[in-house]
Amino acid sequence: MWANLGHDGTVFIGFPGKGKHHIVSVIDDKIGEIQPHSIATEDFVGPFKISFHPSGQFKLMSKMGRQSDAIDRVTVEGPKLSDISEPRRMIEILLPQDFPILTVSQASMRDIVIDATLAPNKPLRCTISCMPLIKLQEIVTSGNKFVDTSVWEAAHGLQAETHAWLWTLRVSKNDNIYSDRLYIFLMGTVKWGQ
């Protein structure tokens, strides 16, 4: 994965390489779970990217809408990044057993590397959280598991001006079967196009 910070404070997270990205399910606070056949969707083919705008607008590259004339990029609303005062889970990623190597470049001094060689031979997931800088230091130095359902964890963080983003590669006690592909769950309230 890669991460970058925009000039306006927007945080971008993505994967190198190209792929087809489509919506599997939407969970709306008022309606509940919605299957893609019940809404208008538009797949995206290309490099995967999520943007976290400081305003609390978080966007994927795929598009959806309640009707075909109100389709827009998938957007969920969360708190303004400046309002996040406690660790907040932003993304949950389920990893398949056979994860293709998407890059051949060597890690640089600016990259973070999470070592999973000591992980149990079980399904892996990655939780990405945002928190104030002071909370990152507390979590990293505590020696405790960050996610309470984890049986194994390895974590590393990236620091922005006021906040940190923590990648927690983990084995969850709730996962017994590997995903058939990469699944990404973006946390927040669905914002439908008008």
Tab-separated table of C-alpha atoms in Angstrom:
chain	number	residue	atom	x	y	z
A	1	MET	CA	0.000	0.000	0.000
A	2	TRP	CA	0.994	3.597	-0.334
A	3	ALA	CA	-0.095	6.739	1.518
A	4	ASN	CA	0.383	10.400	0.732
A	5	LEU	CA	-0.566	13.762	2.231
A	6	GLY	CA	-2.068	16.431	-0.024
A	7	HIS	CA	-1.305	20.159	0.253
A	8	ASP	CA	-4.756	20.758	1.828
A	9	GLY	CA	-4.326	18.017	4.445
A	10	THR	CA	-6.159	15.329	2.481
A	11	VAL	CA	-4.765	11.869	3.176
A	12	PHE	CA	-4.612	9.484	0.207
A	13	ILE	CA	-4.242	5.715	0.624
A	14	GLY	CA	-4.037	3.242	-2.225
A	15	PHE	CA	-2.516	0.191	-3.825
A	16	PRO	CA	0.016	0.222	-6.659
A	17	GLY	CA	-1.025	-1.421	-9.897
A	18	LYS	CA	-4.376	-1.494	-11.646
A	19	GLY	CA	-7.456	-3.550	-10.981
A	20	LYS	CA	-11.236	-3.614	-11.285
A	21	HIS	CA	-12.989	-2.122	-8.284
A	22	HIS	CA	-16.674	-2.725	-7.697
A	23	ILE	CA	-19.178	-2.434	-4.872
A	24	VAL	CA	-20.134	-5.655	-3.099
A	25	SER	CA	-22.415	-4.221	-0.414
A	26	VAL	CA	-23.460	-0.903	1.128
A	27	ILE	CA	-24.651	-0.477	4.702
A	28	ASP	CA	-26.849	2.593	5.096
A	29	ASP	CA	-27.686	3.862	8.602
A	30	LYS	CA	-31.401	4.198	7.743
A	31	ILE	CA	-31.972	1.452	5.161
A	32	GLY	CA	-29.580	-1.247	6.339
A	33	GLU	CA	-27.597	-3.480	3.976
A	34	ILE	CA	-28.085	-2.782	0.268
A	35	GLN	CA	-26.956	-5.142	-2.486
A	36	PRO	CA	-25.455	-3.604	-5.654
A	37	HIS	CA	-28.359	-4.798	-7.841
A	38	SER	CA	-30.684	-2.497	-5.835
A	39	ILE	CA	-28.750	0.682	-6.685
A	40	ALA	CA	-26.943	2.209	-9.662
A	41	THR	CA	-23.226	1.393	-9.599
A	42	GLU	CA	-20.276	2.034	-11.875
A	43	ASP	CA	-17.100	-0.017	-11.548
A	44	PHE	CA	-13.714	1.625	-11.723
A	45	VAL	CA	-10.755	0.122	-13.560
A	46	GLY	CA	-7.387	1.559	-12.604
A	47	PRO	CA	-5.195	2.176	-9.581
A	48	PHE	CA	-7.114	1.943	-6.300
A	49	LYS	CA	-7.203	5.089	-4.161
A	50	ILE	CA	-9.161	6.337	-1.143
A	51	SER	CA	-9.124	10.020	-0.203
A	52	PHE	CA	-9.771	11.301	3.318
A	53	HIS	CA	-10.547	15.013	3.075
A	54	PRO	CA	-10.090	17.099	6.255
A	55	SER	CA	-13.825	17.997	6.053
A	56	GLY	CA	-14.787	14.384	6.807
A	57	GLN	CA	-15.660	13.445	3.208
A	58	PHE	CA	-14.036	10.071	2.438
A	59	LYS	CA	-14.144	8.880	-1.188
A	60	LEU	CA	-13.468	5.744	-3.234
A	61	MET	CA	-12.971	5.645	-7.009
A	62	SER	CA	-16.061	3.495	-7.757
A	63	LYS	CA	-19.392	5.248	-8.288
A	64	MET	CA	-22.901	4.622	-6.995
A	65	GLY	CA	-26.275	6.279	-6.534
A	66	ARG	CA	-29.826	5.511	-5.476
A	67	GLN	CA	-30.806	6.085	-9.139
A	68	SER	CA	-28.778	6.163	-12.350
A	69	ASP	CA	-29.272	9.960	-12.718
A	70	ALA	CA	-27.746	10.595	-9.272
A	71	ILE	CA	-24.529	8.637	-9.505
A	72	ASP	CA	-21.306	9.951	-7.970
A	73	ARG	CA	-18.068	8.662	-6.433
A	74	VAL	CA	-18.686	6.483	-3.402
A	75	THR	CA	-18.612	8.893	-0.465
A	76	VAL	CA	-18.985	8.323	3.230
A	77	GLU	CA	-19.092	11.050	5.835
A	78	GLY	CA	-17.072	10.766	8.975
A	79	PRO	CA	-15.776	13.308	11.434
A	80	LYS	CA	-13.536	16.134	10.338
A	81	LEU	CA	-9.987	14.888	10.687
A	82	SER	CA	-9.299	17.711	13.157
A	83	ASP	CA	-12.200	16.493	15.353
A	84	ILE	CA	-10.763	13.000	15.811
A	85	SER	CA	-9.631	12.957	19.449
A	86	GLU	CA	-9.486	9.183	20.059
A	87	PRO	CA	-8.319	6.343	17.801
A	88	ARG	CA	-10.935	5.842	15.063
A	89	ARG	CA	-11.086	2.893	12.698
A	90	MET	CA	-11.266	4.247	9.138
A	91	ILE	CA	-10.827	1.148	6.941
A	92	GLU	CA	-10.952	-2.596	7.416
A	93	ILE	CA	-9.250	-4.677	4.702
A	94	LEU	CA	-9.668	-8.443	4.305
A	95	LEU	CA	-6.672	-9.993	2.558
A	96	PRO	CA	-6.857	-13.082	0.322
A	97	GLN	CA	-4.474	-15.988	0.894
A	98	ASP	CA	-2.759	-15.433	-2.447
A	99	PHE	CA	-2.012	-11.741	-2.528
A	100	PRO	CA	-0.270	-10.713	-5.761
A	101	ILE	CA	2.970	-8.808	-5.418
A	102	LEU	CA	2.105	-5.449	-6.914
A	103	THR	CA	5.451	-3.711	-6.728
A	104	VAL	CA	9.039	-4.673	-7.358
A	105	SER	CA	10.635	-1.538	-5.919
A	106	GLN	CA	12.790	-1.757	-2.819
A	107	ALA	CA	11.641	-0.174	0.434
A	108	SER	CA	13.105	3.278	0.993
A	109	MET	CA	13.816	5.186	4.212
A	110	ARG	CA	10.370	6.819	3.864
A	111	ASP	CA	8.496	3.508	3.638
A	112	ILE	CA	7.072	1.533	6.506
A	113	VAL	CA	7.351	-2.225	6.514
A	114	ILE	CA	5.129	-4.506	8.562
A	115	ASP	CA	6.654	-7.944	9.031
A	116	ALA	CA	4.117	-10.793	9.011
A	117	THR	CA	6.605	-13.685	9.028
A	118	LEU	CA	5.677	-14.551	12.629
A	119	ALA	CA	1.923	-14.375	12.004
A	120	PRO	CA	-0.094	-17.577	12.474
A	121	ASN	CA	-1.020	-19.316	9.235
A	122	LYS	CA	-4.533	-17.861	9.289
A	123	PRO	CA	-6.426	-15.164	7.367
A	124	LEU	CA	-4.925	-11.693	7.661
A	125	ARG	CA	-6.714	-8.387	7.742
A	126	CYS	CA	-5.493	-4.819	8.041
A	127	THR	CA	-7.176	-2.180	10.170
A	128	ILE	CA	-6.274	1.417	9.347
A	129	SER	CA	-7.015	3.936	12.090
A	130	CYS	CA	-6.592	7.679	12.542
A	131	MET	CA	-5.734	9.279	15.873
A	132	PRO	CA	-4.061	12.291	17.477
A	133	LEU	CA	-0.270	12.024	17.499
A	134	ILE	CA	-0.100	11.570	21.264
A	135	LYS	CA	-2.364	8.495	21.073
A	136	LEU	CA	-0.074	6.800	18.545
A	137	GLN	CA	2.855	7.000	20.952
A	138	GLU	CA	0.708	5.550	23.765
A	139	ILE	CA	-0.438	2.633	21.598
A	140	VAL	CA	2.950	1.777	20.140
A	141	THR	CA	4.714	1.826	23.519
A	142	SER	CA	1.970	0.045	25.515
A	143	GLY	CA	2.731	-3.452	24.211
A	144	ASN	CA	-1.013	-4.226	24.232
A	145	LYS	CA	-3.062	-5.385	21.264
A	146	PHE	CA	-4.724	-2.425	19.561
A	147	VAL	CA	-7.807	-4.337	18.323
A	148	ASP	CA	-9.531	-6.458	20.942
A	149	THR	CA	-10.445	-9.291	18.531
A	150	SER	CA	-6.812	-9.780	17.470
A	151	VAL	CA	-4.892	-12.942	18.310
A	152	TRP	CA	-1.789	-11.556	16.577
A	153	GLU	CA	-0.851	-8.019	15.507
A	154	ALA	CA	1.947	-6.064	13.909
A	155	ALA	CA	1.519	-2.318	13.519
A	156	HIS	CA	3.255	0.754	12.204
A	157	GLY	CA	2.157	4.365	11.906
A	158	LEU	CA	2.629	7.374	9.680
A	159	GLN	CA	2.522	10.848	11.144
A	160	ALA	CA	0.904	13.908	9.603
A	161	GLU	CA	0.931	17.378	11.169
A	162	THR	CA	-1.605	16.779	13.938
A	163	HIS	CA	-2.699	13.181	13.460
A	164	ALA	CA	-1.251	9.754	12.872
A	165	TRP	CA	-2.473	6.854	10.771
A	166	LEU	CA	-1.897	3.373	12.156
A	167	TRP	CA	-1.749	0.268	9.958
A	168	THR	CA	-2.485	-2.814	12.079
A	169	LEU	CA	-1.859	-6.056	10.202
A	170	ARG	CA	-3.607	-8.699	12.256
A	171	VAL	CA	-5.176	-12.106	12.659
A	172	SER	CA	-8.696	-11.838	14.068
A	173	LYS	CA	-10.273	-14.548	16.207
A	174	ASN	CA	-13.400	-14.043	14.058
A	175	ASP	CA	-11.708	-15.072	10.760
A	176	ASN	CA	-11.462	-18.760	9.859
A	177	ILE	CA	-11.770	-18.645	6.056
A	178	TYR	CA	-9.588	-16.648	3.674
A	179	SER	CA	-11.274	-14.022	1.507
A	180	ASP	CA	-11.594	-14.891	-2.163
A	181	ARG	CA	-10.287	-11.416	-3.068
A	182	LEU	CA	-9.283	-8.122	-1.482
A	183	TYR	CA	-12.248	-6.558	0.359
A	184	ILE	CA	-12.167	-2.989	1.638
A	185	PHE	CA	-14.738	-1.668	4.092
A	186	LEU	CA	-14.773	2.129	4.362
A	187	MET	CA	-16.276	3.321	7.667
A	188	GLY	CA	-18.738	6.192	7.829
A	189	THR	CA	-22.244	7.320	6.912
A	190	VAL	CA	-23.151	6.858	3.242
A	191	LYS	CA	-23.611	10.126	1.348
A	192	TRP	CA	-25.887	9.618	-1.650
A	193	GLY	CA	-25.682	11.795	-4.771
A	194	GLN	CA	-28.557	14.187	-5.468
